[in-house]
Coordinates of C-alpha atoms in Angstrom, one line a residue:
Chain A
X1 CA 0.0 0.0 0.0
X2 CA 2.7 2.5 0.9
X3 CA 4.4 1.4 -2.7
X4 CA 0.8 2.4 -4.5
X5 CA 0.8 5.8 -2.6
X6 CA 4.8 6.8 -3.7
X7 CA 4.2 5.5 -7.2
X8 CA 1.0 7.3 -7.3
X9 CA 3.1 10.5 -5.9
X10 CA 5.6 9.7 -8.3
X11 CA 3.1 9.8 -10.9
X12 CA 1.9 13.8 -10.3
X13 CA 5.6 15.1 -10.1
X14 CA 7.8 16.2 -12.8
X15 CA 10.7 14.3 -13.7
X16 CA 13.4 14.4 -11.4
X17 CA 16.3 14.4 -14.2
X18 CA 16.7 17.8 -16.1
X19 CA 15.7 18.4 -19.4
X20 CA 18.5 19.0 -21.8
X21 CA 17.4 23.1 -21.9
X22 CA 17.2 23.4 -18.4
X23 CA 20.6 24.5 -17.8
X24 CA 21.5 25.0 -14.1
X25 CA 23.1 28.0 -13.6
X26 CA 26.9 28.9 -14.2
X27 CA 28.5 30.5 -11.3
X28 CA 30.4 33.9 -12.0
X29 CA 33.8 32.0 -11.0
X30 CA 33.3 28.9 -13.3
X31 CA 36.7 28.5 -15.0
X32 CA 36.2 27.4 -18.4
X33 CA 37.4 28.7 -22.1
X34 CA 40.2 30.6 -21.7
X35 CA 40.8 33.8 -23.4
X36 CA 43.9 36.1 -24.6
X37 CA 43.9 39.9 -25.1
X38 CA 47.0 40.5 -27.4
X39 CA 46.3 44.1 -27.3
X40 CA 46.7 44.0 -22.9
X41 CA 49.4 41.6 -22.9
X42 CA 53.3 42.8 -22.5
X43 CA 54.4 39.3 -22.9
X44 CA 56.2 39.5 -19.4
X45 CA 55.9 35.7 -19.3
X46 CA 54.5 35.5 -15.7
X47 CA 51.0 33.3 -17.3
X48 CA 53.7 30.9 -18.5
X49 CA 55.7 31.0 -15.2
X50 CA 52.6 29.7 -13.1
X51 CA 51.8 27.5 -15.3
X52 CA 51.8 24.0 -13.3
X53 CA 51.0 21.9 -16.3
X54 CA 53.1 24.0 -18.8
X55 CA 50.1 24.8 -21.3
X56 CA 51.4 28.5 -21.8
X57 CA 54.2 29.0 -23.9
X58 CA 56.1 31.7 -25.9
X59 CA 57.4 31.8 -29.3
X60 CA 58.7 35.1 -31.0
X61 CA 59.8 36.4 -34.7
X62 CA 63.2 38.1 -33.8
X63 CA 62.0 41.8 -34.5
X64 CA 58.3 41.2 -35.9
X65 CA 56.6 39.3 -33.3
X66 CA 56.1 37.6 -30.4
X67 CA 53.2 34.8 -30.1
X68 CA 51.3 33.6 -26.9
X69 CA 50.2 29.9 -27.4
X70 CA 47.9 27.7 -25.5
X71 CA 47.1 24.1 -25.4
X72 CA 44.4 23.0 -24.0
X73 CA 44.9 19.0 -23.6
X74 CA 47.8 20.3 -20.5
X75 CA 45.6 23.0 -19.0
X76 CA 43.9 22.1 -16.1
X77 CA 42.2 25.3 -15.3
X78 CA 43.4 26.2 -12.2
X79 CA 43.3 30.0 -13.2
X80 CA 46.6 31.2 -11.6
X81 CA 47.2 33.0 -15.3
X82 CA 44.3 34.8 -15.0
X83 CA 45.0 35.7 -10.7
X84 CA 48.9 36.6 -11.8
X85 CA 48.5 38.6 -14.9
X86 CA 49.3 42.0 -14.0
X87 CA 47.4 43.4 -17.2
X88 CA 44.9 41.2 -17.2
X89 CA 45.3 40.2 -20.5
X90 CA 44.1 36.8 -19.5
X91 CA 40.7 35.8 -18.5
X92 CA 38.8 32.5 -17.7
X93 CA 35.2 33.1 -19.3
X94 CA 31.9 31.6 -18.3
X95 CA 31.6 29.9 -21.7
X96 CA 32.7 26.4 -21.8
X97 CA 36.1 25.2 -22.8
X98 CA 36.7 24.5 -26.3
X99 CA 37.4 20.5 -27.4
X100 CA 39.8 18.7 -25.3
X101 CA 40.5 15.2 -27.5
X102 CA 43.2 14.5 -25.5
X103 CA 46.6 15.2 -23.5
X104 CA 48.9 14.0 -26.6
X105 CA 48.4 16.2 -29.7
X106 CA 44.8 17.2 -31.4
X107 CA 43.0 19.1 -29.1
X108 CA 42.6 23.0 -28.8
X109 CA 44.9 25.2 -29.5
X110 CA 45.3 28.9 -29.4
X111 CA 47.7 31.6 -30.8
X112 CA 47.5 35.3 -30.0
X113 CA 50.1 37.6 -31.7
X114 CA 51.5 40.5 -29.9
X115 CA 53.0 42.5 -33.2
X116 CA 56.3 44.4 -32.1
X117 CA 56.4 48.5 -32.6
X118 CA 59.3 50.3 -33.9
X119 CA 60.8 52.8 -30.8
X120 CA 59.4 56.1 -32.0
X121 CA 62.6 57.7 -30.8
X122 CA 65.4 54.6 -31.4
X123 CA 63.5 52.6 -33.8
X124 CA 64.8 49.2 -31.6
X125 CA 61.1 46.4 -31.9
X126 CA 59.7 45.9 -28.9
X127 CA 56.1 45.1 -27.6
X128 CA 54.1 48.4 -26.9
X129 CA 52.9 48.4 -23.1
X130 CA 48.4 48.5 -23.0
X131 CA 47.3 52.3 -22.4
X132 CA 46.0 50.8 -19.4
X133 CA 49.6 50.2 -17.7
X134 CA 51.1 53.8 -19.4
X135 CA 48.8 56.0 -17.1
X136 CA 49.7 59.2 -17.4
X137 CA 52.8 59.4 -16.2
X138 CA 54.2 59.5 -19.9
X139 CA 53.5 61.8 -22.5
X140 CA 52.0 61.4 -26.2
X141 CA 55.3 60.8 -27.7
X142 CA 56.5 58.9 -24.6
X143 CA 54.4 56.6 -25.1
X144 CA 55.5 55.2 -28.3
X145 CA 58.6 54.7 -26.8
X146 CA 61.1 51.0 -26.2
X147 CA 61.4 49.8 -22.4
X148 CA 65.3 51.4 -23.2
X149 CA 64.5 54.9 -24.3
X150 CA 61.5 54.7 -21.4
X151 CA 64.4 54.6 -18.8
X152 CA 66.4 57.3 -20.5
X153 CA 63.4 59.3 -20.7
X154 CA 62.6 58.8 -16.9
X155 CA 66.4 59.1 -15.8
X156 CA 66.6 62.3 -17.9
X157 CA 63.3 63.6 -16.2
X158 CA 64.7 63.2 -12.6
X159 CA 68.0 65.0 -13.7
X160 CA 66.5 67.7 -14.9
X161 CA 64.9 68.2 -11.7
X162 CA 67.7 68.1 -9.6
X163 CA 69.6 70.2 -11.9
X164 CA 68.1 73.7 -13.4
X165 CA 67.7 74.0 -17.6
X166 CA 70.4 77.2 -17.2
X167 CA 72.9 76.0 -15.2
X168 CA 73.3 72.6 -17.1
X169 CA 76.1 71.8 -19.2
X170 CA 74.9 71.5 -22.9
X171 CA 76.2 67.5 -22.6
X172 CA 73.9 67.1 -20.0
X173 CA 70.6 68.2 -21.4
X174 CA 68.4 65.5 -22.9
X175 CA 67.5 67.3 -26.1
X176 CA 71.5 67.1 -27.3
X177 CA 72.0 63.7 -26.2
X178 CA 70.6 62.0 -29.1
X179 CA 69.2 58.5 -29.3
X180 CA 71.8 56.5 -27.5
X181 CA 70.4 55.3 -24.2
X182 CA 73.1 55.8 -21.6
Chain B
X1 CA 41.2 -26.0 4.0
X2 CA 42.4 -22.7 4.4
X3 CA 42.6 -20.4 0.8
X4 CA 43.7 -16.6 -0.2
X5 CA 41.3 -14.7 -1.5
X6 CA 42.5 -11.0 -3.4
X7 CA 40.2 -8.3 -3.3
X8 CA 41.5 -5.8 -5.2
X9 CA 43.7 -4.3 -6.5
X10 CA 40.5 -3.6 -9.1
X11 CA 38.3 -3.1 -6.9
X12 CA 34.4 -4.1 -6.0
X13 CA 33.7 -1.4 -3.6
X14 CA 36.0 1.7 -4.7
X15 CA 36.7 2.9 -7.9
X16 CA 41.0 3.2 -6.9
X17 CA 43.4 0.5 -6.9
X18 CA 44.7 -1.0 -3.4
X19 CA 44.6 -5.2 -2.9
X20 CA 43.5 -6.8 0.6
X21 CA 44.8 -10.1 0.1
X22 CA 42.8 -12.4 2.9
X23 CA 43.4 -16.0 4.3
X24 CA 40.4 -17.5 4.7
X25 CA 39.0 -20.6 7.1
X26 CA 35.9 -21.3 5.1
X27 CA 33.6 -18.0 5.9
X28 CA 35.7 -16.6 8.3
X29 CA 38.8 -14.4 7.7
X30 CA 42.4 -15.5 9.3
X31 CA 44.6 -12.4 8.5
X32 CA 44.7 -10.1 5.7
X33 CA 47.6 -8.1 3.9
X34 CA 47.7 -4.8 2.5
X35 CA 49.1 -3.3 -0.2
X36 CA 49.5 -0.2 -2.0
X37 CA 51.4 1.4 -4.4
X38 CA 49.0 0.7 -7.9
X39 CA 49.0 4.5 -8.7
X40 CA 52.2 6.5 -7.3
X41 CA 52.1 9.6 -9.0
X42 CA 55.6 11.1 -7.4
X43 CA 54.0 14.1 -6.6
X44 CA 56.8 14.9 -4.1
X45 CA 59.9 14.9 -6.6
X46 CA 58.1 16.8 -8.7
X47 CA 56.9 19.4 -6.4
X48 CA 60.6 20.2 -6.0
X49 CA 60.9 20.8 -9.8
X50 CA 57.9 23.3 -9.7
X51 CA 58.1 27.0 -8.7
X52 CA 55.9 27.9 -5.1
X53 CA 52.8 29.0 -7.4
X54 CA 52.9 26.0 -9.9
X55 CA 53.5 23.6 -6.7
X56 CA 50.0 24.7 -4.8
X57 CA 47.9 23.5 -8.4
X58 CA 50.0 20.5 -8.0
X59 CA 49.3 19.6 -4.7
X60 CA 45.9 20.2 -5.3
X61 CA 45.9 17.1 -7.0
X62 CA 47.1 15.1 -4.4
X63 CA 43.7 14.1 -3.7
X64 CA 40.4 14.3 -5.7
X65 CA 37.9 14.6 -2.7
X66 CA 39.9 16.3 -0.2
X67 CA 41.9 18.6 -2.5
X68 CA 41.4 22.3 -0.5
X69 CA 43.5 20.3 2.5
X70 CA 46.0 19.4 0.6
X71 CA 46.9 22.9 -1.1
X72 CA 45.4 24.8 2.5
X73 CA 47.9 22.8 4.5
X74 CA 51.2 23.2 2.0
X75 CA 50.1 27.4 1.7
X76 CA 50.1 27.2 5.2
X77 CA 53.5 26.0 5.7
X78 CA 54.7 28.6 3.3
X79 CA 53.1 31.5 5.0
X80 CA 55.2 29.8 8.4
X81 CA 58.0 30.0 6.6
X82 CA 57.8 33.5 5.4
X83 CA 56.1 35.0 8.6
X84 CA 53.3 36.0 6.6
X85 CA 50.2 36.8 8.9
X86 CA 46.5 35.5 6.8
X87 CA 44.0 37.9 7.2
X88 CA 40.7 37.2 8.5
X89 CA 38.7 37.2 6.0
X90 CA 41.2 34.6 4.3
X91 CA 41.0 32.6 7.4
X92 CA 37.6 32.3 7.7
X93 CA 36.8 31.7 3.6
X94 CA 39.2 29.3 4.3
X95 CA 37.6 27.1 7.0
X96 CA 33.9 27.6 5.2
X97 CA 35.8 25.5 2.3
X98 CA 37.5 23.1 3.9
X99 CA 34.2 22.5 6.1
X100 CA 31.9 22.3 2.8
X101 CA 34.7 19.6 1.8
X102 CA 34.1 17.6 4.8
X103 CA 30.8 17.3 4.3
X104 CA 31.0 16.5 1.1
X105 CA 33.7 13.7 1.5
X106 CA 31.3 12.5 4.4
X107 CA 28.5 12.2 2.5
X108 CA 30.7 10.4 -0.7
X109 CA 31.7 8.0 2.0
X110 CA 27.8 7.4 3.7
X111 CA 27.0 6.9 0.0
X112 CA 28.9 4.5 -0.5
X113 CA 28.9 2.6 2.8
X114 CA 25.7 2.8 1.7
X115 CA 26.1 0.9 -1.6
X116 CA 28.3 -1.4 0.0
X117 CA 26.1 -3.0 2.2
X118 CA 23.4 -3.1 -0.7
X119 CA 21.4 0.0 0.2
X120 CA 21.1 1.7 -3.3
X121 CA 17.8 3.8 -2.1
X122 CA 20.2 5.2 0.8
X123 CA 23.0 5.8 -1.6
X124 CA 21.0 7.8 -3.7
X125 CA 19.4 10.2 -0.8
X126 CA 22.8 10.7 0.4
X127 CA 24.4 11.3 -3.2
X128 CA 21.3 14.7 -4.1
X129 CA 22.7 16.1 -0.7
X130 CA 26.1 15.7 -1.6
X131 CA 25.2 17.6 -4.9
X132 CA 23.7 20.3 -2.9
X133 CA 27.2 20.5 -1.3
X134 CA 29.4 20.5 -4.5
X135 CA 26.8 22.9 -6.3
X136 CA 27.6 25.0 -3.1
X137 CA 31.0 24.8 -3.6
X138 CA 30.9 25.3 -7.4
X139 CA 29.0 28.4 -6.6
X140 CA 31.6 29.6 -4.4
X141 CA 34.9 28.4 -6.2
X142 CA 33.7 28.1 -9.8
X143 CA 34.9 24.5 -9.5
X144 CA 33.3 20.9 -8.0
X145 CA 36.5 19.7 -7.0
X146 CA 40.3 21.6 -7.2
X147 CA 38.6 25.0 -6.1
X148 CA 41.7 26.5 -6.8
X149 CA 41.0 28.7 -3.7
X150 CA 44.4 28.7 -1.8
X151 CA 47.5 30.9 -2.5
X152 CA 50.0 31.7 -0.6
X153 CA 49.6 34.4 1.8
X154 CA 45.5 34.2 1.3
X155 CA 42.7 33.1 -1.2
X156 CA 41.4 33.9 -4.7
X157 CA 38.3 34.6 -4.0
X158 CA 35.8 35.9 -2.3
X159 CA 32.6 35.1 -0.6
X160 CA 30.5 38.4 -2.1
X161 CA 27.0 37.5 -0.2
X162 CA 27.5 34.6 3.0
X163 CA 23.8 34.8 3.6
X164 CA 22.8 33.5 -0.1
X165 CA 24.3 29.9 1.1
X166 CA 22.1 29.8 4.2
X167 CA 19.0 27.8 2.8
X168 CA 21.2 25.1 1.5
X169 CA 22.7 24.5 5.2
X170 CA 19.0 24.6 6.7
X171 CA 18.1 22.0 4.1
X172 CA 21.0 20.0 5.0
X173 CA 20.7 19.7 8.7
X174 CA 17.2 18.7 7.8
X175 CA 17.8 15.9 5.3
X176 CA 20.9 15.1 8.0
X177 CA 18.5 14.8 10.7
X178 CA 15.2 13.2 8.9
X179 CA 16.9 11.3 6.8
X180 CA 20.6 10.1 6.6
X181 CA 21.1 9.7 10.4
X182 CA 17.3 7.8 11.7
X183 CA 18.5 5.4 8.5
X184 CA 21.7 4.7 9.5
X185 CA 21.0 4.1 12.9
X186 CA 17.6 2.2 12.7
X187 CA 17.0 1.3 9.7
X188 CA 17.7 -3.0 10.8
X189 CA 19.7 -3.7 7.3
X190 CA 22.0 -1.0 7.9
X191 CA 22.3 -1.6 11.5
X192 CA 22.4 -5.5 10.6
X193 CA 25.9 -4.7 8.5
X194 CA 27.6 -2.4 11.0
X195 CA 26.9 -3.1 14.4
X196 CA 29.9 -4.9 15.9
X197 CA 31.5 -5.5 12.1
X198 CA 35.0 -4.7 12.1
X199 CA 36.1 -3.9 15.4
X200 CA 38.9 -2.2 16.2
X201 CA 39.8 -1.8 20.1
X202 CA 41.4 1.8 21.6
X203 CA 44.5 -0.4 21.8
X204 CA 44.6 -1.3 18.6
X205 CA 43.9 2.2 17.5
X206 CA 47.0 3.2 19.5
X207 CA 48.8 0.5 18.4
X208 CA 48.3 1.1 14.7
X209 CA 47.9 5.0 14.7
X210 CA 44.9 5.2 13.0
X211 CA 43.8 8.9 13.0
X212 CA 40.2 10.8 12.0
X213 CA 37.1 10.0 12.4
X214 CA 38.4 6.0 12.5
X215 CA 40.3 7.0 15.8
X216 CA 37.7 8.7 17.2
X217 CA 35.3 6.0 16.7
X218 CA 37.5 3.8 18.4
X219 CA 37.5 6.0 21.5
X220 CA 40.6 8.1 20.5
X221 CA 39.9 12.1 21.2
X222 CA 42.2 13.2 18.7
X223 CA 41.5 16.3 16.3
X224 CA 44.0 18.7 15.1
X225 CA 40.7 21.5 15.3
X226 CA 40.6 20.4 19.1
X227 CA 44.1 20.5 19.9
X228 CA 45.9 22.5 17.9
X229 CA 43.2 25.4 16.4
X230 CA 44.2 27.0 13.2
X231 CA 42.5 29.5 10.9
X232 CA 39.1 30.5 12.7
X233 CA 38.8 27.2 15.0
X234 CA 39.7 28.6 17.5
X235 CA 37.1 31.1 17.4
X236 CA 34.3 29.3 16.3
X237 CA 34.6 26.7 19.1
X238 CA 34.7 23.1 17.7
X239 CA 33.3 20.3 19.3
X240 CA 34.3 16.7 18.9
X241 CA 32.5 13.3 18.8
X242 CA 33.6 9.9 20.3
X243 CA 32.1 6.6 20.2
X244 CA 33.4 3.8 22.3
X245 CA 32.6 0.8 20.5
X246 CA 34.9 1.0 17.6
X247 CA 33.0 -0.9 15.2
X248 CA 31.4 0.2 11.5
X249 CA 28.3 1.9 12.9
X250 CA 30.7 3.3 15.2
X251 CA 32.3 5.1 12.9
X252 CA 29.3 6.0 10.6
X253 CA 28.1 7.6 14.2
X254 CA 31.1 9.5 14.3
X255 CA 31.0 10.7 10.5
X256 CA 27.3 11.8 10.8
X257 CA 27.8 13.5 13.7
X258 CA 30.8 15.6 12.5
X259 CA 28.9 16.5 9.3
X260 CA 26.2 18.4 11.4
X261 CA 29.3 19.9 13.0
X262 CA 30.2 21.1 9.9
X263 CA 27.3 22.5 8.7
X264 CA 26.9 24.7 12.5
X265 CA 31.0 25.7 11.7
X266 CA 29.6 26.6 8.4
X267 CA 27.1 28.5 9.7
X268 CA 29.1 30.2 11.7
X269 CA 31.8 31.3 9.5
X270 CA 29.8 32.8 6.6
X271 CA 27.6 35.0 9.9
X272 CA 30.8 35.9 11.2
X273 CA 32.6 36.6 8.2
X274 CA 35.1 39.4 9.1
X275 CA 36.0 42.2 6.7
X276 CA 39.4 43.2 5.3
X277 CA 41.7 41.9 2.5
X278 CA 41.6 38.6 0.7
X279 CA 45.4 38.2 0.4
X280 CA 48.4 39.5 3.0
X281 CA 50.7 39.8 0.1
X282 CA 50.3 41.1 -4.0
X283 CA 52.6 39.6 -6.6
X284 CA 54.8 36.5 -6.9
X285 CA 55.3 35.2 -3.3
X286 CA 59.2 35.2 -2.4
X287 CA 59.7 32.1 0.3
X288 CA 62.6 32.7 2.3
X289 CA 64.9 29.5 3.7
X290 CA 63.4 27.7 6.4
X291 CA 60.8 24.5 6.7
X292 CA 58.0 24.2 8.5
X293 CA 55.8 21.5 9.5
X294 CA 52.5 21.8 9.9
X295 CA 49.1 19.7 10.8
X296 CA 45.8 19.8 9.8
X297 CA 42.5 17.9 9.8
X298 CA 41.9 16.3 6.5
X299 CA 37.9 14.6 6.2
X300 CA 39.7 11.5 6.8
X301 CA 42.0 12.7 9.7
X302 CA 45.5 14.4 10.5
X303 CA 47.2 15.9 7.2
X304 CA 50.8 16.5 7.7
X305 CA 52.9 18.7 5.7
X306 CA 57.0 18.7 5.7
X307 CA 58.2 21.9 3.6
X308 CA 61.4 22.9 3.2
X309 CA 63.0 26.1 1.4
X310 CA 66.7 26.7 0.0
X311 CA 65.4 30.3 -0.5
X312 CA 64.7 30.0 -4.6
X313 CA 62.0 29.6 -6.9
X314 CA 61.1 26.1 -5.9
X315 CA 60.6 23.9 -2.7
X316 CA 63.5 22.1 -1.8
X317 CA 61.8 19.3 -0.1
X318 CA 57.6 18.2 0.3
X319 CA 57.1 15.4 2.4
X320 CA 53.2 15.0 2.5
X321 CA 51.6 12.1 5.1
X322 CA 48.4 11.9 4.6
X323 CA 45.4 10.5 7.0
X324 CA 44.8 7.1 4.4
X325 CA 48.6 6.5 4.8
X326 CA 48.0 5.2 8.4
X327 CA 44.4 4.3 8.3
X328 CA 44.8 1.7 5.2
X329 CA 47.1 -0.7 7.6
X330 CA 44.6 -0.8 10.5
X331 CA 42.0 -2.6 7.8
X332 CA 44.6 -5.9 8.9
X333 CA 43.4 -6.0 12.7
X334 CA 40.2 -5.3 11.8
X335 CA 39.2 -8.1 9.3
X336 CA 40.2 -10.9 11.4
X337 CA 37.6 -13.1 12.7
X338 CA 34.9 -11.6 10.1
X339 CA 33.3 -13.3 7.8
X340 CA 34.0 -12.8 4.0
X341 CA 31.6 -10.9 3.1
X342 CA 32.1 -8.3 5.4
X343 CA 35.3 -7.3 4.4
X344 CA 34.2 -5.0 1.6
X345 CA 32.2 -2.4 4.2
X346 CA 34.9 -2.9 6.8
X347 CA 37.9 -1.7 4.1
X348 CA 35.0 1.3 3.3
X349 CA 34.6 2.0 6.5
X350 CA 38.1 3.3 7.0
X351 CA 36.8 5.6 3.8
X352 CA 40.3 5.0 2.6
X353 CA 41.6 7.8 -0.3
X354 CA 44.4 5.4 -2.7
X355 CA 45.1 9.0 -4.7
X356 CA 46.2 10.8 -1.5
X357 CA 48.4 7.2 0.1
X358 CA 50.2 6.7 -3.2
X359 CA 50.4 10.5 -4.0

C-alpha cells in the first residue's frame, strides 16, 4: 500500500532528471574557455611561469613578433594566469572550454600575436605596453617609446629636476643627447 | 582448507586501486595483507621541480575529494615559513571550504557505505545532498573539485554575499537529521551490517595510529581542530564526537555527527565573516629559507605537511603524510575473525583515499 501511494506521488511530479534546456546555472567564478587579449598583454611571461602543467608557452619572430600559445589538452584550469597577470590580459570566461581530445596532440589550440612596434625615438622592436599600464605618467610621444628609451626618458626627467635648464652643461641636457640610451 | 582470497587491486567497492589479500578458514577471515602502491604519481619529486605558485595546483591534485586540504595545509606552511600573517577574512573563507569539503567527503563515503552493504535507495538520498554541497561549492569556487582557492599568503576569491548559502545548510541539517542519520541508525539492514563488524579496540587504535574520524570511533579524542586550532577554530569553538565501540556503525556515528558539525561551523563562519583583505601579500610570493611542519585535519584525519626552502623559486623538499597512509594498515586488525563478506564495508569504512596514500 505504501508502494501504490509513492508510485502514485511519483506519478503527479515532474521528472526528477533535467531536461536538456534546463541549464542549471553557471557561477560567475566557473573557470572554463580561456581567453587572450593581445592588445593588454606585454608578454612578461608570468602566465607561462605559473603554469603548473606547462600549457602556456612563448614563441617570437626576432624583431616582428612575439606569439602567446595555449594548449588545451595540459591545461587544467586552475586559473593562476588569469590571478597573476598583472594586465589582465588573461581571463577565464563563463563559456565552456573548447574541445579537449586528449593530452597527446589534437585538441585545442590557441595563438594570439602581440605585433612588435618600432621605438618612436630609437627605432629598436619591442612590444608596446596596454594604455592601461602607461597611465599618465608619460606623455604622447612617450608613449611610443622602447622599455630602453622609457628609462632614459625617466632618468633624464629626474636629472632635470635636480639640476636647473640654465645652469646645465649643454652635454647634460636631454634634447643634445641624441638616441643613445646611456 | 584454508585459501587466499584477493580483493583488489580492481576493486568491488571503490573505484582506486589498493589489494587486501585475505586468508580464509571457510567464511571466516584468518589475516589479511595490505598493499598499496598501484598509482604512485611522485608528486613529491616533482613538487621540487615546480616554482611555489605552480606547486600549490599541483598539490591540489594530491587528492580528488579532499583537494582544499592538501593545497590549504602546504600554503600554510609557506606563510610559516615567510612570517606571513592571513588575514581574517582569508582565514575564515578558508575554513567555510575546507568545512563544505568535509561534508561533502562524508556524504561520498555514507554513500557509499551505503552501496556497499546493498542500500542503493540510501545511496542515492545521500548522493542529491552531496550535490547540494558541491553545487555550493561550485557556486563559491567556480569548481566541484580543485577549487583552486588557496594561495600563498590568502585566497582567490571571495565570498560576495555569506547569507545567499544559508537555505542550502538549513536544508541539509534537515535531510541530516530526517533522513541520513534515523537510517543509519535504525533502519535493521544498515544496522544489521555495522553493528559490531570490524572492530577495532582503543588499543589497537593506538597501536596502529589510525587517525580521523576511525580513531575517534575507536575511543581516540584526537582532532587537530581540538588540539591545535588553526585559521578561525579557535574562534568558532569546535566540538568533537567519540564513540566507544569502535566498530562500523561506530564510525558511521562518528562521520554523521561531524557533518552536522560542519554545517553549525559553516554557519558560523559565513555569519561571522570578518571584513578586510583577501590576500596579505600582492605579486609573486618570495619564500625565504626555512621549513615548516604543519598539521591539519583532512575529512579523513590528521594531514601533515613537511616543507622545506633553500630560498629559490622552488621547494627544496615536500614530504606530505596523509590521513589514508596510516588508516589503510589498521584494515589488517580489523578483518580478522569476520566473515567474507564483510570485508568490503569494513575496508570502506576506513573511507580509505588510494590518490592521497600513493600521491
Amino acid at each position: 500500500m505504501a508502494m501504490l501511494k509513492t508510485v502514485l506521488a511519483n506519478l503527479l511530479q515532474p521528472s526528477r532528471t533535467r531536461a536538456p534546456a534546463d541549464m542549471p546555472p553557471v557561477p560567475q567564478t566557473y573557470r572554463g574557455a580561456l581567453v587572450h587579449d593581445a592588445g593588454r598583454c606585454t608578454a612578461c611571461g608570468t602566465c607561462a611561469f605559473v603554469c603548473a602543467p606547462k600549457a602556456i608557452s612563448f614563441t617570437q619572430v626576432p624583431g616582428i613578433s612575439v606569439s602567446w600559445h595555449f594548449f588545451i589538452g595540459q591545461c587544467s584550469f586552475c586559473g593562476l594566469c588569469e590571478q597573476n597577470c598583472p594586465t589582465h590580459a588573461i581571463s577565464l570566461e563563463t563559456a565552456v572550454p573548447g574541445v579537449m581530445n586528449n593530452a597527446a596532440g589534437d585538441g585545442l589550440r590557441l595563438e594570439s600575436i602581440i605585433a612588435l612596434k618600432p621605438c618612436t625615438r630609437c627605432g629598436a622592436a619591442h612590444v608596446p605596453l596596454p594604455e592601461s599600464a602607461m597611465g599618465s605618467q608619460w606623455s604622447e610621444e612617450e608613449k611610443g617609446y622602447c622599455p630602453e628609451c622609457r628609462r632614459w626618458a625617466a632618468s633624464a626627467k629626474l636629472r632635470s629636476a635636480f639640476i636647473p635648464a640654465e645652469t646645465a652643461t649643454p652635454a647634460a641636457s636631454p634634447a643634445l643627447e641624441g638616441a643613445g640610451h646611456d | 582448507m584454508p585459501y587466499t582470497f584477493p580483493l583488489g587491486p580492481y576493486h568491488p567497492a571503490l573505484e582506486e586501486p589498493f589489494k587486501v589479500k585475505v586468508q580464509c578458514q571457510g567464511e571466516v577471515i584468518d589475516s589479511a595483507v595490505v598493499e598499496v602502491g598501484f598509482s604512485f604519481r611522485g608528486i613529491e619529486l616533482v613538487a621540487q621541480k615546480r616554482n611555489w605558485v605552480e606547486v600549490i595546483t599541483l598539490i591540489e591534485r594530491v587528492c580528488g575529494i579532499c583537494s582544499n586540504t592538501h593545497a590549504m595545509t602546504f600554503c600554510m606552511a609557506a606563510e610559516t615559513i615567510a612570517g606571513i600573517e592571513l588575514p581574517r577574512r582569508a582565514a575564515y573563507i578558508r575554513t567555510i571550504i575546507a568545512e563544505l569539503e568535509r561534508l561533502h567527503s562524508h556524504l561520498l563515503w555514507a554513500g557509499i557505505g551505503a552501496e556497499d552493504i546493498g542500500f542503493h535507495s540510501l545511496f542515492m538520498e545521500v548522493f542529491t545532498l552531496r550535490e547540494k554541497v558541491m553545487d555550493t561549492l561550485e557556486a563559491i569556487s567556480g569548481n566541484r573539485v580543485n577549487y583552486g582557492m588557496n594561495c600563498i599568503g590568502g585566497v582567490h576569491r571571495d565570498i560576495p554575499d555569506p547569507t545567499v548559502y544559508l537555505p542550502v545548510l538549513d536544508e541539509l541539517t534537515r535531510v541530516l537529521n530526517e533522513v541520513v542519520i534515523p537510517t543509519f541508525t535504525q533502519n535493521p539492514t544498515a544496522i544489521a551490517r555495522t553493528r559490531g563488524v570490524g572492530p577495532l579496540t582503543r588499543e589497537q587504535a593506538l597501536e596502529w595510529a589510525v587517525v580521523g574520524p576511525v580513531a575517534r570511533a575507536s575511543g581516540l579524542d584526537i582532532d587537530v581542530r581540538k588540539d591545535q586550532p588553526y585559521l578561525a577554530y579557535g574562534e568558532l569553538g569546535f566540538k568533537s564526537f567519540v564513540q566507544e565501540e569502535g566498530d562500523v556503525f561506530a564510525r558511521v556515528v562518528v562521520r554523521a555527527l561531524e557533518m552536522l558539525e560542519s554545517v553549525r561551523l559553516i554557519r558560523e563562519a559565513l555569519l561571522s565573516l570578518p571584513a578586510g583583505p583577501l590576500k596579505a601579500v600582492s605579486g609573486l610570493p618570495t619564500i625565504p629559507v626555512g621549513e615548516a611542519t604543519i598539521r591539519t585535519e583532512a575529512p579523513r584525519g590528521e594531514a601533515f605537511y613537511y616543507v622545506a626552502s633553500e630560498g629559490g623559486n622552488t621547494p627544496a623538499r615536500v614530504k606530505i603524510r596523509t590521513p589514508s597512509f596510516v588508516n589503510i594498515p589498521a584494515i589488517e586488525p580489523m578483518v580478522i575473525g569476520q566473515p567474507l563478506a564483510d570485508l568490503s564495508i569494513i575496508q570502506a569504512s576506513v573511507d580509505p583515499c588510494i590518490s592521497c596514500t600513493d600521491r
